[in-house]
CSV table of C-alpha atoms and ligand atoms in Angstrom, one decimal:
chain,number,residue,atom,x,y,z
A,4,MET,CA,77.5,99.3,120.0
A,5,LEU,CA,79.8,99.7,116.9
A,6,GLY,CA,83.3,98.2,117.0
A,7,SER,CA,86.1,100.6,117.5
A,8,VAL,CA,88.3,102.3,114.9
A,9,GLU,CA,90.6,103.5,117.7
A,10,GLY,CA,94.2,103.7,116.5
A,11,ARG,CA,93.4,103.1,112.8
A,12,SER,CA,95.1,105.3,110.2
A,13,VAL,CA,92.6,107.1,108.0
A,14,LEU,CA,93.1,109.4,105.0
A,15,VAL,CA,90.3,111.7,104.0
A,16,THR,CA,90.9,113.5,100.7
A,17,GLY,CA,89.1,116.8,100.7
A,18,GLY,CA,89.1,116.5,104.4
A,19,THR,CA,89.9,120.1,105.2
A,20,ARG,CA,86.4,121.5,104.6
A,21,GLY,CA,82.7,120.5,104.2
A,22,ILE,CA,81.7,116.8,104.2
A,23,GLY,CA,85.3,115.6,104.3
A,24,LYS,CA,86.0,117.6,107.5
A,25,GLY,CA,82.8,116.1,109.0
A,26,ILE,CA,84.1,112.6,108.1
A,27,ALA,CA,87.5,113.4,109.6
A,28,ARG,CA,85.9,114.8,112.8
A,29,VAL,CA,83.8,111.6,113.3
A,30,PHE,CA,86.9,109.4,112.8
A,31,ALA,CA,89.1,111.5,115.0
A,32,ARG,CA,86.4,111.6,117.8
A,33,SER,CA,86.3,107.8,117.5
A,34,GLY,CA,90.1,107.7,118.3
A,35,ALA,CA,91.3,107.1,114.7
A,36,HIS,CA,94.4,109.0,113.5
A,37,VAL,CA,93.5,111.1,110.4
A,38,VAL,CA,95.3,112.8,107.5
A,39,VAL,CA,93.2,115.5,106.0
A,40,ALA,CA,94.3,116.3,102.4
A,41,GLY,CA,93.5,119.3,100.4
A,42,ARG,CA,95.2,122.0,98.3
A,43,ASP,CA,95.0,125.1,100.5
A,44,PRO,CA,97.6,124.8,103.3
A,45,ALA,CA,96.2,127.6,105.5
A,46,VAL,CA,92.7,126.0,105.6
A,47,GLY,CA,94.2,122.5,106.0
A,48,GLU,CA,96.5,123.4,108.9
A,49,ALA,CA,93.7,125.2,110.7
A,50,CYS,CA,91.4,122.1,110.2
A,51,ALA,CA,94.1,119.7,111.5
A,52,ALA,CA,94.7,121.9,114.6
A,53,GLU,CA,90.9,122.2,115.3
A,54,LEU,CA,90.2,118.5,114.9
A,55,GLY,CA,93.4,117.5,116.7
A,56,ALA,CA,92.3,119.5,119.7
A,57,LEU,CA,89.1,117.4,120.1
A,58,GLY,CA,91.0,115.0,122.3
A,59,GLY,CA,90.5,111.9,120.1
A,60,GLY,CA,93.0,110.7,117.5
A,61,ARG,CA,95.8,112.7,116.0
A,62,VAL,CA,95.1,114.8,112.9
A,63,VAL,CA,97.6,116.0,110.4
A,64,PHE,CA,97.3,118.0,107.1
A,65,ALA,CA,98.8,116.9,103.8
A,66,ALA,CA,99.0,119.3,100.9
A,67,ALA,CA,97.8,117.3,97.8
A,68,ASP,CA,96.0,117.8,94.5
A,69,VAL,CA,94.1,114.6,94.0
A,70,ALA,CA,93.7,115.3,90.3
A,71,THR,CA,97.3,114.1,89.9
A,72,ARG,CA,98.7,110.7,90.8
A,73,VAL,CA,101.7,112.4,92.4
A,74,GLY,CA,99.3,114.3,94.7
A,75,CYS,CA,97.6,111.1,95.8
A,76,ASP,CA,100.9,109.4,96.4
A,77,ALA,CA,101.9,112.3,98.6
A,78,ALA,CA,98.7,112.1,100.7
A,79,VAL,CA,99.1,108.4,101.2
A,80,ALA,CA,102.8,108.8,102.1
A,81,ALA,CA,101.9,111.4,104.7
A,82,ALA,CA,99.5,108.9,106.4
A,83,VAL,CA,102.1,106.1,106.3
A,84,GLU,CA,104.8,108.4,107.7
A,85,ALA,CA,102.7,109.9,110.4
A,86,PHE,CA,100.8,106.8,111.5
A,87,GLY,CA,102.8,103.8,110.3
A,88,GLY,CA,100.3,102.6,107.6
A,89,LEU,CA,96.9,103.2,106.2
A,90,ASP,CA,93.7,101.3,107.1
A,91,VAL,CA,90.9,103.5,105.7
A,92,LEU,CA,90.8,105.7,102.6
A,93,CYS,CA,87.9,108.1,102.3
A,94,ALA,CA,88.1,109.3,98.7
A,95,ASN,CA,85.9,112.4,99.2
A,96,ALA,CA,87.5,115.4,97.4
A,97,GLY,CA,85.2,116.7,94.7
A,98,ILE,CA,84.1,119.9,93.0
A,99,PHE,CA,80.7,120.9,91.6
A,100,PRO,CA,80.9,124.0,89.4
A,101,ASP,CA,77.8,124.9,87.5
A,102,ALA,CA,77.7,124.7,83.6
A,103,SER,CA,74.8,124.2,81.3
A,104,LEU,CA,75.2,122.1,78.2
A,105,ASP,CA,75.0,125.3,76.1
A,106,THR,CA,78.0,126.9,77.7
A,107,MET,CA,80.1,124.0,79.1
A,108,THR,CA,83.7,124.1,77.8
A,109,GLU,CA,86.1,121.2,77.4
A,110,ALA,CA,88.1,122.7,80.2
A,111,ASP,CA,85.0,122.7,82.5
A,112,LEU,CA,84.4,119.0,81.7
A,113,ASP,CA,88.1,118.2,82.2
A,114,ALA,CA,88.2,119.9,85.6
A,115,VAL,CA,85.3,118.0,87.0
A,116,LEU,CA,86.4,114.7,85.7
A,117,ALA,CA,90.0,115.2,86.8
A,118,THR,CA,89.1,115.9,90.5
A,119,ASN,CA,86.0,113.7,90.9
A,120,VAL,CA,86.9,110.7,88.7
A,121,LYS,CA,90.6,110.6,88.3
A,122,GLY,CA,91.0,111.8,91.9
A,123,THR,CA,89.0,108.8,93.1
A,124,VAL,CA,90.9,106.3,90.9
A,125,PHE,CA,94.4,107.8,91.7
A,126,ALA,CA,93.6,107.8,95.5
A,127,VAL,CA,92.7,104.2,95.5
A,128,GLN,CA,95.7,103.2,93.3
A,129,ALA,CA,98.0,105.2,95.6
A,130,ALA,CA,96.6,103.5,98.7
A,131,LEU,CA,96.7,99.9,97.4
A,132,GLY,CA,100.0,98.9,99.0
A,133,PRO,CA,99.3,100.1,102.6
A,134,LEU,CA,95.6,99.1,102.5
A,135,THR,CA,96.7,95.5,101.5
A,136,ALA,CA,99.3,95.5,104.2
A,137,SER,CA,96.7,96.6,106.7
A,138,GLY,CA,94.8,93.3,106.3
A,139,ARG,CA,91.5,95.1,107.0
A,140,GLY,CA,91.7,97.9,104.3
A,141,ARG,CA,88.6,99.9,103.7
A,142,VAL,CA,87.7,102.4,100.9
A,143,VAL,CA,84.8,104.7,101.3
A,144,LEU,CA,83.9,106.9,98.3
A,145,THR,CA,81.8,110.1,98.6
A,146,SER,CA,79.5,110.0,95.5
A,147,SER,CA,76.2,111.8,95.4
A,148,ILE,CA,72.5,111.3,94.7
A,149,THR,CA,73.1,113.7,91.8
A,150,GLY,CA,74.0,111.4,88.8
A,151,PRO,CA,73.5,108.0,90.2
A,152,ILE,CA,69.8,108.6,91.1
A,153,THR,CA,68.8,112.2,90.3
A,154,GLY,CA,69.6,115.0,87.9
A,155,TYR,CA,70.0,118.8,88.3
A,156,PRO,CA,70.2,121.4,85.5
A,157,GLY,CA,73.8,122.7,85.2
A,158,TRP,CA,75.4,119.6,86.7
A,159,SER,CA,75.4,117.1,83.8
A,160,HIS,CA,79.2,116.8,84.0
A,161,TYR,CA,79.1,116.6,87.8
A,162,GLY,CA,76.4,113.9,87.7
A,163,ALA,CA,78.4,111.9,85.2
A,164,SER,CA,81.4,112.1,87.4
A,165,LYS,CA,79.4,110.9,90.5
A,166,ALA,CA,77.9,108.0,88.6
A,167,ALA,CA,81.3,107.1,87.3
A,168,GLN,CA,82.5,106.7,90.8
A,169,LEU,CA,80.0,103.9,91.3
A,170,GLY,CA,81.0,102.2,88.1
A,171,PHE,CA,84.6,102.3,89.3
A,172,MET,CA,83.5,101.1,92.8
A,173,ARG,CA,81.9,97.9,91.6
A,174,THR,CA,85.0,96.6,89.7
A,175,ALA,CA,87.4,97.9,92.3
A,176,ALA,CA,85.4,95.9,94.9
A,177,LEU,CA,85.9,92.8,92.9
A,178,GLU,CA,89.6,93.3,92.2
A,179,LEU,CA,90.4,94.1,95.8
A,180,ALA,CA,88.2,91.5,97.6
A,181,PRO,CA,91.0,88.9,97.5
A,182,ARG,CA,93.1,91.3,99.5
A,183,GLY,CA,90.4,91.7,102.1
A,184,ILE,CA,89.8,95.3,101.1
A,185,THR,CA,86.1,96.5,100.9
A,186,VAL,CA,85.0,99.4,98.6
A,187,ASN,CA,81.7,101.1,99.3
A,188,ALA,CA,80.2,104.5,98.7
A,189,VAL,CA,78.1,107.1,100.5
A,190,LEU,CA,75.6,109.1,98.4
A,191,PRO,CA,74.9,112.3,100.2
A,192,GLY,CA,71.8,114.4,99.4
A,193,ASN,CA,72.0,118.1,100.2
A,194,ILE,CA,74.5,118.6,103.1
A,195,ALA,CA,75.1,122.0,104.8
A,196,THR,CA,78.7,122.9,103.7
A,197,GLU,CA,80.6,126.0,102.8
A,198,GLY,CA,80.5,124.8,99.2
A,199,LEU,CA,76.7,124.5,99.2
A,200,ALA,CA,76.4,127.9,101.0
A,201,ASP,CA,78.0,129.4,97.8
A,202,LEU,CA,74.9,128.3,95.9
A,203,GLY,CA,72.8,130.9,97.8
A,204,PRO,CA,69.9,131.0,100.3
A,205,GLU,CA,67.3,130.5,97.6
A,206,TYR,CA,68.9,127.1,96.7
A,207,ARG,CA,68.9,126.1,100.3
A,208,SER,CA,65.3,127.0,101.1
A,209,THR,CA,64.1,125.2,97.8
A,210,MET,CA,66.0,122.1,98.8
A,211,GLU,CA,64.8,122.1,102.3
A,212,ALA,CA,61.2,122.2,101.0
A,213,SER,CA,61.8,119.2,98.8
A,214,ILE,CA,63.4,117.0,101.5
A,215,PRO,CA,60.9,114.8,103.5
A,216,LEU,CA,62.9,115.4,106.7
A,217,LYS,CA,62.7,119.2,106.0
A,218,ARG,CA,66.3,120.0,106.6
A,219,LEU,CA,69.7,119.8,105.0
A,220,GLY,CA,72.0,117.1,106.3
A,221,GLU,CA,74.9,117.8,108.6
A,222,VAL,CA,78.5,116.9,107.5
A,223,ASP,CA,78.9,114.6,110.5
A,224,GLU,CA,75.9,112.6,109.3
A,225,ILE,CA,78.0,111.6,106.3
A,226,GLY,CA,80.9,110.9,108.6
A,227,TYR,CA,78.7,108.3,110.6
A,228,ALA,CA,78.0,106.4,107.4
A,229,ALA,CA,81.7,106.4,106.5
A,230,LEU,CA,82.5,105.2,110.0
A,231,PHE,CA,80.0,102.4,109.6
A,232,PHE,CA,81.6,101.2,106.4
A,233,ALA,CA,85.0,101.3,108.1
A,234,GLY,CA,84.0,99.3,111.1
A,235,ALA,CA,84.2,95.6,111.8
A,236,GLU,CA,80.4,95.2,111.5
A,237,ALA,CA,80.5,96.2,107.8
A,238,GLY,CA,83.3,93.7,107.0
A,239,TYR,CA,81.0,91.6,104.8
A,240,ILE,CA,79.7,94.6,102.7
A,241,THR,CA,81.5,95.6,99.5
A,242,GLY,CA,80.5,97.3,96.3
A,243,GLN,CA,77.5,98.9,97.8
A,244,ALA,CA,76.1,102.5,97.9
A,245,LEU,CA,74.3,104.0,100.9
A,246,VAL,CA,72.0,107.0,100.3
A,247,VAL,CA,72.1,109.6,103.2
A,248,ASP,CA,69.6,112.2,102.1
A,249,GLY,CA,66.8,112.7,104.5
A,250,GLY,CA,64.5,110.9,102.1
A,251,GLN,CA,65.1,113.4,99.2
A,252,VAL,CA,65.0,110.8,96.4
A,253,LEU,CA,61.7,109.2,97.6
A,254,PRO,CA,58.8,111.5,96.6
A,255,GLU,CA,57.2,110.7,93.2
A,256,SER,CA,55.7,114.2,93.0
A,257,LEU,CA,55.3,117.4,95.0
A,258,GLU,CA,52.0,116.0,96.2
A,259,ALA,CA,53.8,113.1,97.7
A,260,LEU,CA,55.5,115.5,100.1
A,261,THR,CA,52.2,116.5,101.6
A,262,VAL,CA,51.5,114.6,104.8
A,263,ARG,CA,48.0,113.3,104.9
B,25,LIG,P1,83.5,121.6,99.7
B,25,LIG,O1,82.9,122.1,101.0
B,25,LIG,O2,83.8,122.5,98.6
B,25,LIG,O3,85.0,120.9,100.1
B,25,LIG,C1,85.7,120.3,99.1
B,25,LIG,C2,87.0,119.7,99.8
B,25,LIG,O4,87.7,119.0,98.7
B,25,LIG,C3,87.9,120.7,100.3
B,25,LIG,O5,88.6,120.2,101.4
B,25,LIG,C4,88.8,121.0,99.2
B,25,LIG,O6,90.1,121.6,99.6
B,25,LIG,C5,89.0,119.6,98.6
B,25,LIG,N1,89.4,119.6,97.2
B,25,LIG,C6,88.7,120.1,96.1
B,25,LIG,N2,89.5,119.9,95.0
B,25,LIG,C7,90.6,119.2,95.4
B,25,LIG,C8,91.7,118.6,94.7
B,25,LIG,N3,91.8,118.8,93.4
B,25,LIG,N4,92.6,118.0,95.4
B,25,LIG,C9,92.5,117.9,96.8
B,25,LIG,N5,91.5,118.4,97.4
B,25,LIG,C10,90.5,119.0,96.8
B,25,LIG,O7,82.7,120.4,99.1
B,25,LIG,P2,81.7,119.4,99.8
B,25,LIG,O8,80.3,119.9,99.6
B,25,LIG,O9,82.2,119.0,101.2
B,25,LIG,O10,81.9,118.1,98.9
B,25,LIG,C11,82.7,117.0,99.3
B,25,LIG,C12,82.3,115.8,98.5
B,25,LIG,O11,80.9,115.5,98.8
B,25,LIG,C13,82.4,116.0,97.0
B,25,LIG,O12,82.8,114.7,96.4
B,25,LIG,C14,81.0,116.2,96.5
B,25,LIG,O13,80.7,115.8,95.2
B,25,LIG,C15,80.2,115.4,97.5
B,25,LIG,N6,78.8,115.8,97.8
B,25,LIG,C16,78.5,117.0,98.4
B,25,LIG,C17,77.2,117.3,98.6
B,25,LIG,C18,76.8,118.5,99.4
B,25,LIG,O14,75.6,118.7,99.6
B,25,LIG,N7,77.7,119.4,99.8
B,25,LIG,C19,76.2,116.5,98.2
B,25,LIG,C20,76.5,115.3,97.5
B,25,LIG,C21,77.8,114.9,97.3
B,25,LIG,P3,91.0,122.5,98.7
B,25,LIG,O15,90.0,123.4,97.9
B,25,LIG,O16,91.9,123.3,99.6
B,25,LIG,O17,91.7,121.6,97.8
């Protein structure tokens, strides 16, 4: 039985859709109060209303672009204003546009690094004061298997950004340990989201065939990993990465996927 996060204040960047919405739903169902941050107010308000109606913790939307420090400051301020502080930051917002090395522009690279890397660093910086005041501050990053462990054509800039999050995590964990703040990361494999749906049915079926558990992950399954890192039982874990991928990174070859 995991300890409770009931009443904790949680900020999920990119919490309005996809994996972030799954993380927010898991925390809200567990009785935590959640700010979901994103850029689109219509999507964000609808998400907050839907998750708030689950009967768990309160859920509010904050309009914020994490690629800017001012956006991250606004998201953290919304949590402090709504819930009196911040105990858990889930730095989840990320983008994954496709661009081969032949065609990738400087603007393509800047956009991915701005949201995925600067957005992670800015969110943690913005949250430092309230997480320290919490006395049990937790940071959970959403990285990926792509970059830290695997590669995929068209996502060299994305993979670099996801690996960069882990490099950041290790030093942030050291710097923040004296304040009792832990910093960990979840590395999702292929998770069924609206964003992934945009990649098409062929991408989905190819991926399912390459995953030992033969299915994509559910967004809430990333939420459970984030909930674990936020709970009391994970209080002695910091600077670590947890792969949640249905075994996708395990096979050495296609043959290894064939059950004997
Ligand atoms: P998604 O369905 O496209 O949702 C992305 C979320 O991030 C939305 O809430 C979006 O809201 C928000 N967002 C994007 N750019 C933002 C910005 N500049 N400022 C604030 N919010 C922003 O994506 P997802 O698949 O859930 O991915 C979420 C995270 O999981 C990413 O870090 C991604 O790298 C990681 N991941 C995903 C998978 C997968 O299979 N889906 C696998 C591995 C890792 P707005 O557009 O309204 O801002």
